[in-house]
XYZ file of C-alpha atoms in Angstrom:
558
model
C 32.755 126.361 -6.263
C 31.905 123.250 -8.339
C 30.459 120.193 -6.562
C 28.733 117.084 -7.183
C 25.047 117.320 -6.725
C 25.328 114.828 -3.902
C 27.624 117.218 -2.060
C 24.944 120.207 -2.972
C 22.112 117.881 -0.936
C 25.022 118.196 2.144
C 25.689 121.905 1.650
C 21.844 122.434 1.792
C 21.536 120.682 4.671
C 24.441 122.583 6.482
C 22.571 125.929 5.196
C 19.640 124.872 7.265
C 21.529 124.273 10.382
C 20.695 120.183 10.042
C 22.772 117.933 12.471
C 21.135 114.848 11.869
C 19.360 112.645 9.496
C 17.795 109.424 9.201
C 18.074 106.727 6.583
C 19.435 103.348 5.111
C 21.392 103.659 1.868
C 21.237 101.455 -1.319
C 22.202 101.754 -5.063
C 20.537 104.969 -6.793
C 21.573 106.625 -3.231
C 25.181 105.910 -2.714
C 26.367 109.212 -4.327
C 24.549 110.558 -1.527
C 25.967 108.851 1.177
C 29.492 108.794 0.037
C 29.403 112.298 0.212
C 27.465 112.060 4.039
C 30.566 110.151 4.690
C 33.325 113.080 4.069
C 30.770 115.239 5.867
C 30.441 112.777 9.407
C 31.773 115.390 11.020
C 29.071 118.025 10.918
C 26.018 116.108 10.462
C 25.603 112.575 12.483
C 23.487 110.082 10.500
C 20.956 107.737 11.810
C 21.610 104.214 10.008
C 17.705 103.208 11.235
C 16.648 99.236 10.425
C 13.538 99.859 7.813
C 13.043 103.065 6.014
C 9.778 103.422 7.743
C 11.733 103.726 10.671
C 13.751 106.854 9.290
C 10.774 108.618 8.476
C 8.987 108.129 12.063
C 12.153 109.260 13.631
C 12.681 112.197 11.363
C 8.907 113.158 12.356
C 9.758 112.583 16.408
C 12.673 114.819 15.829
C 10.502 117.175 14.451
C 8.061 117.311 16.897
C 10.203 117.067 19.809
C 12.807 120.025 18.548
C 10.239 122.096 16.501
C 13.040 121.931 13.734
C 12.727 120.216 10.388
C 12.848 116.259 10.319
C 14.875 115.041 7.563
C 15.132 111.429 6.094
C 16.665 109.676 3.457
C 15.761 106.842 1.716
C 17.000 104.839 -2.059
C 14.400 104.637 -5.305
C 11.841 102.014 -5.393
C 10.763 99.876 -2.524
C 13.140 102.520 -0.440
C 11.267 105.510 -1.054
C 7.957 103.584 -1.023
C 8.735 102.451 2.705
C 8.638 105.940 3.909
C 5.257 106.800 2.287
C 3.570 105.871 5.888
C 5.547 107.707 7.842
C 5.749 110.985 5.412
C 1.511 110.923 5.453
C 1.475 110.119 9.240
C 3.383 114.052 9.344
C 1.050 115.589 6.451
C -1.710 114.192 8.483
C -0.150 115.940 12.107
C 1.169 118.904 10.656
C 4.976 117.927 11.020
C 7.305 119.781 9.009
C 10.257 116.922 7.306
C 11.788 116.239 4.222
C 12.243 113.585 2.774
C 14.850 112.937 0.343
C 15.219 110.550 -2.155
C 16.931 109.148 -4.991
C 15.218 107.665 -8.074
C 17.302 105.756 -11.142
C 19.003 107.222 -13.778
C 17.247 110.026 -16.037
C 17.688 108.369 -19.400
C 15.904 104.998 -17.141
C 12.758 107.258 -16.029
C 9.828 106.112 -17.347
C 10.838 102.620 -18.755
C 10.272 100.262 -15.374
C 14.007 99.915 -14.579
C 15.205 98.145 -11.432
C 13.681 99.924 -8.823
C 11.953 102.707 -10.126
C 8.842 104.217 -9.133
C 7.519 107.357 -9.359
C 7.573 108.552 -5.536
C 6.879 112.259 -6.189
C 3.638 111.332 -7.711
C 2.800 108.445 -5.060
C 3.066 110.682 -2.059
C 1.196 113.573 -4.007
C -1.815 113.309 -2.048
C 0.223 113.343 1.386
C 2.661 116.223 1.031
C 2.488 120.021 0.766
C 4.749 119.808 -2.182
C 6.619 116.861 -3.850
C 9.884 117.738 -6.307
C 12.318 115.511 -8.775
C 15.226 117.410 -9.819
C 16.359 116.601 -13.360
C 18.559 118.987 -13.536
C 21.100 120.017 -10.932
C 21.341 123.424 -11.152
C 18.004 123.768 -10.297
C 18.936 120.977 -7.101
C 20.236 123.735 -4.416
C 17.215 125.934 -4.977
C 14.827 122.806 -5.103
C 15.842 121.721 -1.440
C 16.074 125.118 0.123
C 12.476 125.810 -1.243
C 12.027 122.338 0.149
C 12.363 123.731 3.944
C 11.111 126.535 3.238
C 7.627 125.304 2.176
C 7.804 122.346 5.292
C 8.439 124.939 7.977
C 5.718 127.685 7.018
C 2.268 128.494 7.778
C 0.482 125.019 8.502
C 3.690 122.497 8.428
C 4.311 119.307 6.762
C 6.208 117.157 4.913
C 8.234 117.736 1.338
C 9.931 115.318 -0.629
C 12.198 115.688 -3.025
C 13.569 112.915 -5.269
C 16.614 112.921 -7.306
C 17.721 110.760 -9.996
C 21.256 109.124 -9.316
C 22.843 110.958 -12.342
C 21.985 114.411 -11.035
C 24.114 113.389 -7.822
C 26.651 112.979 -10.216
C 26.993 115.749 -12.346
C 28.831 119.080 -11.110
C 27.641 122.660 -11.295
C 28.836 125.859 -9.191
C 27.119 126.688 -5.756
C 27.389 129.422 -3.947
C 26.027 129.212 -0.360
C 23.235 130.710 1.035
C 22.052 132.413 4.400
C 18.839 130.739 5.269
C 16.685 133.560 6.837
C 13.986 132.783 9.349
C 10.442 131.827 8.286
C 8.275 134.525 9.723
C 5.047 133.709 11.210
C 2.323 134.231 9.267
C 0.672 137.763 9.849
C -0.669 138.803 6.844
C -3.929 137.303 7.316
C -4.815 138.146 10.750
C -7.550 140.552 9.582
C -8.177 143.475 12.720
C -12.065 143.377 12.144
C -11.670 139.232 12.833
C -9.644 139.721 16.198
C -11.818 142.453 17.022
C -14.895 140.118 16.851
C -13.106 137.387 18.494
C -12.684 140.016 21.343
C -16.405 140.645 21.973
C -17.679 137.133 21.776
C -15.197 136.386 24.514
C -15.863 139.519 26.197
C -20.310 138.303 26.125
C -19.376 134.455 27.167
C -20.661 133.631 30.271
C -19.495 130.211 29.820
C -16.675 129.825 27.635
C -14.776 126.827 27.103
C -11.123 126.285 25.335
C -10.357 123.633 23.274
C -6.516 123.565 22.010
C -5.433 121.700 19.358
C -1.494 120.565 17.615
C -1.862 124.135 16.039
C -1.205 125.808 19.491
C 2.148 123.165 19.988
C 3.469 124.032 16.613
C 2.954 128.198 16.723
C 4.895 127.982 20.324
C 1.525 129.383 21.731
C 1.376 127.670 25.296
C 2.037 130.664 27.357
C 0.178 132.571 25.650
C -2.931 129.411 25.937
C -2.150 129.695 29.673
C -2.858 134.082 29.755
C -6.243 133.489 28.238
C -7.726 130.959 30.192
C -6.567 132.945 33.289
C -7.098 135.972 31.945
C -11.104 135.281 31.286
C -11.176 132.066 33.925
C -11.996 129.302 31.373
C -12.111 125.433 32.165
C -9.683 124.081 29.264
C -9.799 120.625 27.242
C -7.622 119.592 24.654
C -6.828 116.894 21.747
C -4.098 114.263 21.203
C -2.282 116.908 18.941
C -2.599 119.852 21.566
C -1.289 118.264 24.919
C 1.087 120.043 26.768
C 0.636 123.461 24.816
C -1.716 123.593 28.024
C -0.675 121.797 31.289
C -2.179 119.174 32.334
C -1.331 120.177 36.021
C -3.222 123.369 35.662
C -6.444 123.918 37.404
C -8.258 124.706 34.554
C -7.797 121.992 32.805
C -10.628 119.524 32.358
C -8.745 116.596 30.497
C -8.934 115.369 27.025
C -11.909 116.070 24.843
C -13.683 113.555 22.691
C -14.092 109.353 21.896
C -11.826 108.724 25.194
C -12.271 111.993 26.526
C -13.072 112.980 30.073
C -17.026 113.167 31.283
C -16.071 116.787 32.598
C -14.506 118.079 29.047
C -17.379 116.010 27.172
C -20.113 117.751 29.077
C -18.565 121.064 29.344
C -18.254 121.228 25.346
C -22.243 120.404 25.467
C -22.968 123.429 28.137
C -20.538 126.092 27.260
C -21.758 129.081 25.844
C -18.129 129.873 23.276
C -16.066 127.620 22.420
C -13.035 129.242 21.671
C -10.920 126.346 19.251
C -6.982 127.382 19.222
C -5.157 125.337 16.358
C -7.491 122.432 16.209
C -9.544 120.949 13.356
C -12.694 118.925 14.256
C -11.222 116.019 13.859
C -14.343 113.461 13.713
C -12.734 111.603 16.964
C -13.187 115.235 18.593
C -16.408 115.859 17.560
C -18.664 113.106 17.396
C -21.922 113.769 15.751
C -21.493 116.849 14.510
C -24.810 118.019 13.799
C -25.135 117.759 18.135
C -21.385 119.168 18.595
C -21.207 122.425 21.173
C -25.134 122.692 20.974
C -25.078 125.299 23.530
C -22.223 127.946 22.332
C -21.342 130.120 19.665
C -18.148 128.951 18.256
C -14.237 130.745 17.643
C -11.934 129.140 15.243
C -8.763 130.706 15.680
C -6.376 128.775 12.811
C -3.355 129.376 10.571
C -4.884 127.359 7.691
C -7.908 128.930 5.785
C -9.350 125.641 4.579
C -9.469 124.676 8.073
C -12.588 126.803 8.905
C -15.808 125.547 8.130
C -14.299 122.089 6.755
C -16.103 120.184 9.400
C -17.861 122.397 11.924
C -19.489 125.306 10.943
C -18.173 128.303 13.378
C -19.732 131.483 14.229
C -16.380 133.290 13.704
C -12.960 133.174 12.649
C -9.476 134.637 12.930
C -6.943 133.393 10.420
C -3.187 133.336 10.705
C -0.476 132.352 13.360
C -1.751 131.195 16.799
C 0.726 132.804 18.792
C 0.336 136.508 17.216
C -3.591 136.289 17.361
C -3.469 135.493 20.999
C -1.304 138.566 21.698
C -3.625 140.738 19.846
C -6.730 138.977 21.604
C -5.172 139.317 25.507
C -4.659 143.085 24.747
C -8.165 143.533 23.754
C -9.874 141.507 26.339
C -10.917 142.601 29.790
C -9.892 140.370 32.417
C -13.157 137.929 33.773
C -14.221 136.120 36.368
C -17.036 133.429 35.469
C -17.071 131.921 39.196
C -20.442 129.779 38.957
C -19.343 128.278 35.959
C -15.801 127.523 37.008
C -17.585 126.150 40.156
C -19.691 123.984 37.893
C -16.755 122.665 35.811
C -14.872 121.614 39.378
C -17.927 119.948 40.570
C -17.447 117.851 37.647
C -14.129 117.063 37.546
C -14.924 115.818 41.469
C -17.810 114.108 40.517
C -16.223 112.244 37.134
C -12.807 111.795 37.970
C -10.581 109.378 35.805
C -10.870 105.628 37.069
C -9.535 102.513 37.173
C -9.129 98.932 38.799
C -6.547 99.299 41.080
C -6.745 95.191 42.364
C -4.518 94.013 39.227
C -1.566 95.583 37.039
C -3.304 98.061 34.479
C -2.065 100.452 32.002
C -2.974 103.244 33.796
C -1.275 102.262 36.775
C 1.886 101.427 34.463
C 1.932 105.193 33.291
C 1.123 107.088 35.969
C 3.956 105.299 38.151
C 5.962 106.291 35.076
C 4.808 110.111 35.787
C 5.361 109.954 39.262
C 9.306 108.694 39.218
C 9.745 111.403 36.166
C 7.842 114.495 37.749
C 6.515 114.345 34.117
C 9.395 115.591 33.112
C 10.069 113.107 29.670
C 8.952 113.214 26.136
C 6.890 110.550 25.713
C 5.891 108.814 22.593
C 3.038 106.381 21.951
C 1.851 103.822 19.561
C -1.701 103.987 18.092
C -4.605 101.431 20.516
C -5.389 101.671 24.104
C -2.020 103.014 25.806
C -2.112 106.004 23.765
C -5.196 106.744 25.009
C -4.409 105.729 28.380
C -0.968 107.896 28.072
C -3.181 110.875 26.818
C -5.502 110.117 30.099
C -3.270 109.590 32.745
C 0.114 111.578 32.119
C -0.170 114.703 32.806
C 1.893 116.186 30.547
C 3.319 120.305 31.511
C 5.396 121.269 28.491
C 4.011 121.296 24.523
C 6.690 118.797 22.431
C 6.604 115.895 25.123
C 3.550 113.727 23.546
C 4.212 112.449 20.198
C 1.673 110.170 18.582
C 0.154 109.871 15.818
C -3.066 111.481 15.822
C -4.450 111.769 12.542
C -3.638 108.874 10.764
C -3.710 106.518 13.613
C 0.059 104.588 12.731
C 0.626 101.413 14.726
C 4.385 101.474 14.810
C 4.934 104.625 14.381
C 6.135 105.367 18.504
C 9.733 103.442 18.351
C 11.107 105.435 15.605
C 9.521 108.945 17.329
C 11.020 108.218 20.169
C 14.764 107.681 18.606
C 14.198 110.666 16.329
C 13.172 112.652 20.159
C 16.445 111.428 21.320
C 18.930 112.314 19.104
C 17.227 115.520 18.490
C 17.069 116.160 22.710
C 19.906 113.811 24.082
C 19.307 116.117 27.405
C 15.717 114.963 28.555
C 13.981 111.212 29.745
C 12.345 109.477 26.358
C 9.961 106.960 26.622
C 7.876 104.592 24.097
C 4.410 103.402 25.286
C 3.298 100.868 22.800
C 0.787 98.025 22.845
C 2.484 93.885 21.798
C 0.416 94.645 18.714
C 2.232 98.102 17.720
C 5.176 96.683 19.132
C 5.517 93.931 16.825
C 5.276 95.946 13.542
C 8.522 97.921 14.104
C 10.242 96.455 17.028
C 13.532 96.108 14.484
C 13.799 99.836 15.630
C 15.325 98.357 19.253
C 18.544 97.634 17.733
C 18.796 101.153 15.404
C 17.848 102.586 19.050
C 20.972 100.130 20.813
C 22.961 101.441 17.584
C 22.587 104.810 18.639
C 23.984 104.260 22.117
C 21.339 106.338 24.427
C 19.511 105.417 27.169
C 16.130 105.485 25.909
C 12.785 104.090 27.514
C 10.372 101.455 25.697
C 7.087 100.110 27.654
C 5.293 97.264 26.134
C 1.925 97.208 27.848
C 1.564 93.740 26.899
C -2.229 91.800 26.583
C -1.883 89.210 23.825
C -4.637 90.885 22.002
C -5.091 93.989 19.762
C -6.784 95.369 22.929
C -8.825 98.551 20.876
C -10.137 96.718 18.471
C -10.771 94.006 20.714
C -12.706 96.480 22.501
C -14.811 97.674 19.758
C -15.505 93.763 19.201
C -16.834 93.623 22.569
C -18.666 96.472 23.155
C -20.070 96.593 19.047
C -19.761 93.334 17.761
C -20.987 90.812 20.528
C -17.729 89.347 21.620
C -16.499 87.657 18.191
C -12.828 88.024 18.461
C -11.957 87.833 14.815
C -8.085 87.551 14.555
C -7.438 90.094 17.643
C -6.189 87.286 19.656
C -2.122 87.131 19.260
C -1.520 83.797 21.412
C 1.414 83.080 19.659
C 5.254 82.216 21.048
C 6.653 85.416 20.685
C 8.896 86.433 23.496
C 9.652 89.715 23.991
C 12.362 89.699 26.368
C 14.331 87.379 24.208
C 13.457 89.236 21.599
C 14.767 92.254 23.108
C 18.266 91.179 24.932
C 18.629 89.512 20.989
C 18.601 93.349 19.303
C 21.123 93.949 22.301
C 18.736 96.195 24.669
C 18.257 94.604 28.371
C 14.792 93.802 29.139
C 12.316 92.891 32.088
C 9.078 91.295 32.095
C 6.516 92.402 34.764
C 3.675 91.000 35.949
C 2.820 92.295 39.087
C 1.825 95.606 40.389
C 4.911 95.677 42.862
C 6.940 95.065 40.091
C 6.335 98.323 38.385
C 8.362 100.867 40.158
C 11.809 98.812 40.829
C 11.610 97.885 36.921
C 10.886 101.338 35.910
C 13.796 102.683 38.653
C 16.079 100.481 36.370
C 14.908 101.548 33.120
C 14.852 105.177 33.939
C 18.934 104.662 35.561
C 19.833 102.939 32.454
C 22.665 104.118 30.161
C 20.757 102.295 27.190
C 17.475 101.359 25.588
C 15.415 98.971 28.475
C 11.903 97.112 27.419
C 9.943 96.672 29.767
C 7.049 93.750 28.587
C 3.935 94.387 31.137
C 1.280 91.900 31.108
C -1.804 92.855 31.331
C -5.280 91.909 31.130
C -6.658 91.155 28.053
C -10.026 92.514 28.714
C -9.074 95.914 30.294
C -10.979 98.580 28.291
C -10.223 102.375 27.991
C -12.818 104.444 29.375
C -14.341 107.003 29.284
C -15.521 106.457 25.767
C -18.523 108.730 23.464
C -19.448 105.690 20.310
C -18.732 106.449 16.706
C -20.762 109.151 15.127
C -22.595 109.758 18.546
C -23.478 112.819 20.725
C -20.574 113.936 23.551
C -23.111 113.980 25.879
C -23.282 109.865 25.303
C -20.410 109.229 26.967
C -20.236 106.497 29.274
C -17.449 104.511 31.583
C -16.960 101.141 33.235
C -19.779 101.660 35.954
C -22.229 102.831 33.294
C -21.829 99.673 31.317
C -22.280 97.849 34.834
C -25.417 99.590 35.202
């Protein structure tokens, strides 16, 4: 049948099962979205209020449904706003596309109104970036689009489309999408084979589980390996929940604001055995001191992973989930009782702490996983709460902590948490954010009243850019250049304004009735806490140093 290329875009997106989409319209667009209208009934669109917003809440989706985010956004300063948000996903691994349109062809190139060349711009922060000057090459364009976004390592794909292409009409035939396998092909039997006796010699060995074990759908089998061969396991930002956080064996986070017990166990264990994880340098520290002790197991689906910033003693390349399965058929089951002993001597000895005389973050969240069972997808901001959120919920499931890890995106936990939403209207959302993140895209409270859901945003609330004021105090003898926010914004008013009904607490007692409210709620609820301005997150291991260098609040008494 003939159709306009704007109606392709739709039937593409129908082919790959989409439902929703986030965006804001304007001129080199429109063909788009009058088409999106006569198609309202099968897929619901997200009018967000900044395209930044639309691209963090096509990434939440993402990450909360493990389908493909998609987000749509005009030429010029419209496709420019979602560069943040599409390199915040390249950086996490987070398969969306982004889609949008760019002016006319016979304009390209001259510096019309609102042009810009956005497939070379986000070059550097996509696994492939497309314009389609010609639409009978659009259909294939966008189904190679998903294709490429959902396989292997994820990540984002954009695609941009000059507003005459959504114009013109060629035939289109639809296609059955078939699944993307995982990928096998690489998973070399020599490598698993290898992997198999190292863990089979450890006397000590350690997990640490990265994003890559959340994205392959690899917690259970995360779970059979550390119980199969008794193994303390620590995790990153990217990898909570693919390992609970309830479970025994589990030592807490690893790394700058990582627990003593995972710090010290990655300096005494004998194998590390790394599932989906990259070294990031927050992980790592110095890395010429990293996991002195052990002989270290990459497991990863991306080649150029390995070797990139640790040097590893062994590899297995390809999809988490298969590896594993291989691995737990080839291993004898273990028992490495002194060391597990050793690990829960620690965990006694340097167990999470904080001052419990005055309202804290920590206290804020884990009343929050208390009244939820820790049963929510929670999203954070980038600053002390997401590191307090990573510390003190204790998150069961993989796809219930979205934050950006890798590029560190202040902002970026408003629009996650809308895109969670509408992609899992079922289950508890929540936003943790700092008054600093907060302000940057707190717009996103009325998209999130727009959408009509009840939907959970915490403001943990100490005038200050608290990490960096942090950093200033510890590093840079207490000069508080521009950290200090003592302005007159009010974010209550600012709140009940977008629409949302908000509550300012102060006091510890005030916690639990506010969050009772919030939680009952059949719409979005703020919730500004004020806290101290000087409350630090801690554990913490300095820049560049050695794990072992960690230190917390009594230390820095000392």
């Amino acid at each position: 049948m003939q159709l306009t290329g704007a109606e392709i875009i739709i039937e593409c997106l129908l082919e790959q099962s989409v439902d929703t989409v986030f965006g804001y319209p304007g001129g080199a667009i429109l063909n788009v979205y009058d088409a999106l209208y006569r198609y309202s009934d099968k897929i619901k669109h997200v009018l967000t209020s900044h395209e930044q917003g639309a691209s963090h809440a096509a990434d939440g989706y993402a990450r909360a449904t493990g389908k493909v985010g998609v987000c749509l956004a005009t030429s010029g300063p419209g496709a420019t706003n979602l560069v943040t948000g599409i390199a915040t996903a390249c950086m996490d691994s987070v398969p969306v596309v982004a889609i949008t349109c760019n002016v006319g062809t016979a304009l390209l190139g001259k510096d019309s109104f609102q042009e810009v060349d956005i497939a070379g711009i986000v070059m550097p922060v996509t696994k492939h970036s497309y314009i389609v000057k010609d639409v009978t090459q659009l259909a294939d364009t966008i189904r190679k689009a998903f294709t490429i976004a959902k396989s292997g390592r994820p990540g984002p794909v954009l695609v941009d489309v000059p507003k005459d292409v959504t114009a013109a009409k060629c035939e289109y035939i639809r296609h059955t999408i078939t699944a993307v396998e995982p990928k096998v092909d690489t998973i070399r039997p020599e490598d698993v084979e290898t992997a198999a006796q190292m863990i089979a010699r450890a006397q000590k060995p350690f997990i640490f589980v990265g994003g890559g074990a959340v994205i392959a759908d690899a917690s259970k089998e995360v779970r059979a390996l550390a119980h199969k061969i008794q193994a303390p396991v620590c995790d990153s930002l990217m990898g909570k929940g693919a390992f609970s956080g309830e479970d025994e064996f589990y030592t807490g986070p690893v790394g700058m604001h990582g627990t003593k017990t995972s710090n010290y166990a990655m300096c005494e264990c004998d194998l590390l055995i790394t599932l989906g994880a990259r070294f990031s340098d927050r992980v790592t520290g110095d890395t010429k001191t990293f996991a002195p002790k052990a002989k270290i197991l990459q497991i990863d689906v991306d080649a150029a992973e390995i070797n990139k910033n640790i040097v590893v003693d062994a590899s297995v390349i390809g999809d988490l989930r298969e590896v594993l399965k291989l691995l737990l058929e080839k291993i004898p089951e273990k028992k490495h009782e002194e060391w597990a002993a050793h690990i829960q001597d620690m965990k006694e000895k340097y167990p999470l702490n904080y001052d419990h005389s005055q309202l804290t973050g920590p206290y804020v969240i884990q009343k929050l996983y208390e009244l939820t069972g820790g049963d929510a997808i929670i999203s954070t901001d980038v600053g002390q709460h997401q590191m307090w959120a990573a510390q003190y919920f204790k998150f069961k499931e993989p796809r219930t902590f979205l934050t950006s890890g890798g590029l560190g995106t202040m902002g970026y936990g408003l629009g996650a948490a809308i895109g969670a939403k509408m992609g899992c209207p079922d289950k508890t959302v929540v936003n943790i954010a700092g008054d600093g993140c907060f302000r940057m895209n707190m717009n996103e409270i009325a998209t999130a009243v727009r959408c009509g859901r009840p939907l959970v945003q915490i403001i943990l609330n100490n005038h200050v850019l608290g990490m960096v004021r942090q950093w200033q105090t510890l590093f840079y003898d207490h000069r508080y250049s521009q950290t200090i926010l003592n302005d007159g914004v009010d974010f209550v008013k600012v709140s009940e304004a977008m629409g949302a009904k908000a509550i300012r607490v102060t006091k510890m007692e005030e916690v639990e009735p506010a969050l009772k409210v919030a939680l009952s709620s059949e719409g979005p609820v703020v919730l500004d806490c004020w806290i101290d301005q000087d409350l630090s997150v801690y554990p913490m291991v300095p820049a560049g140093a050695s794990l072992d260098e960690v230190f917390d609040e009594e230390d820095v008494k000392k």
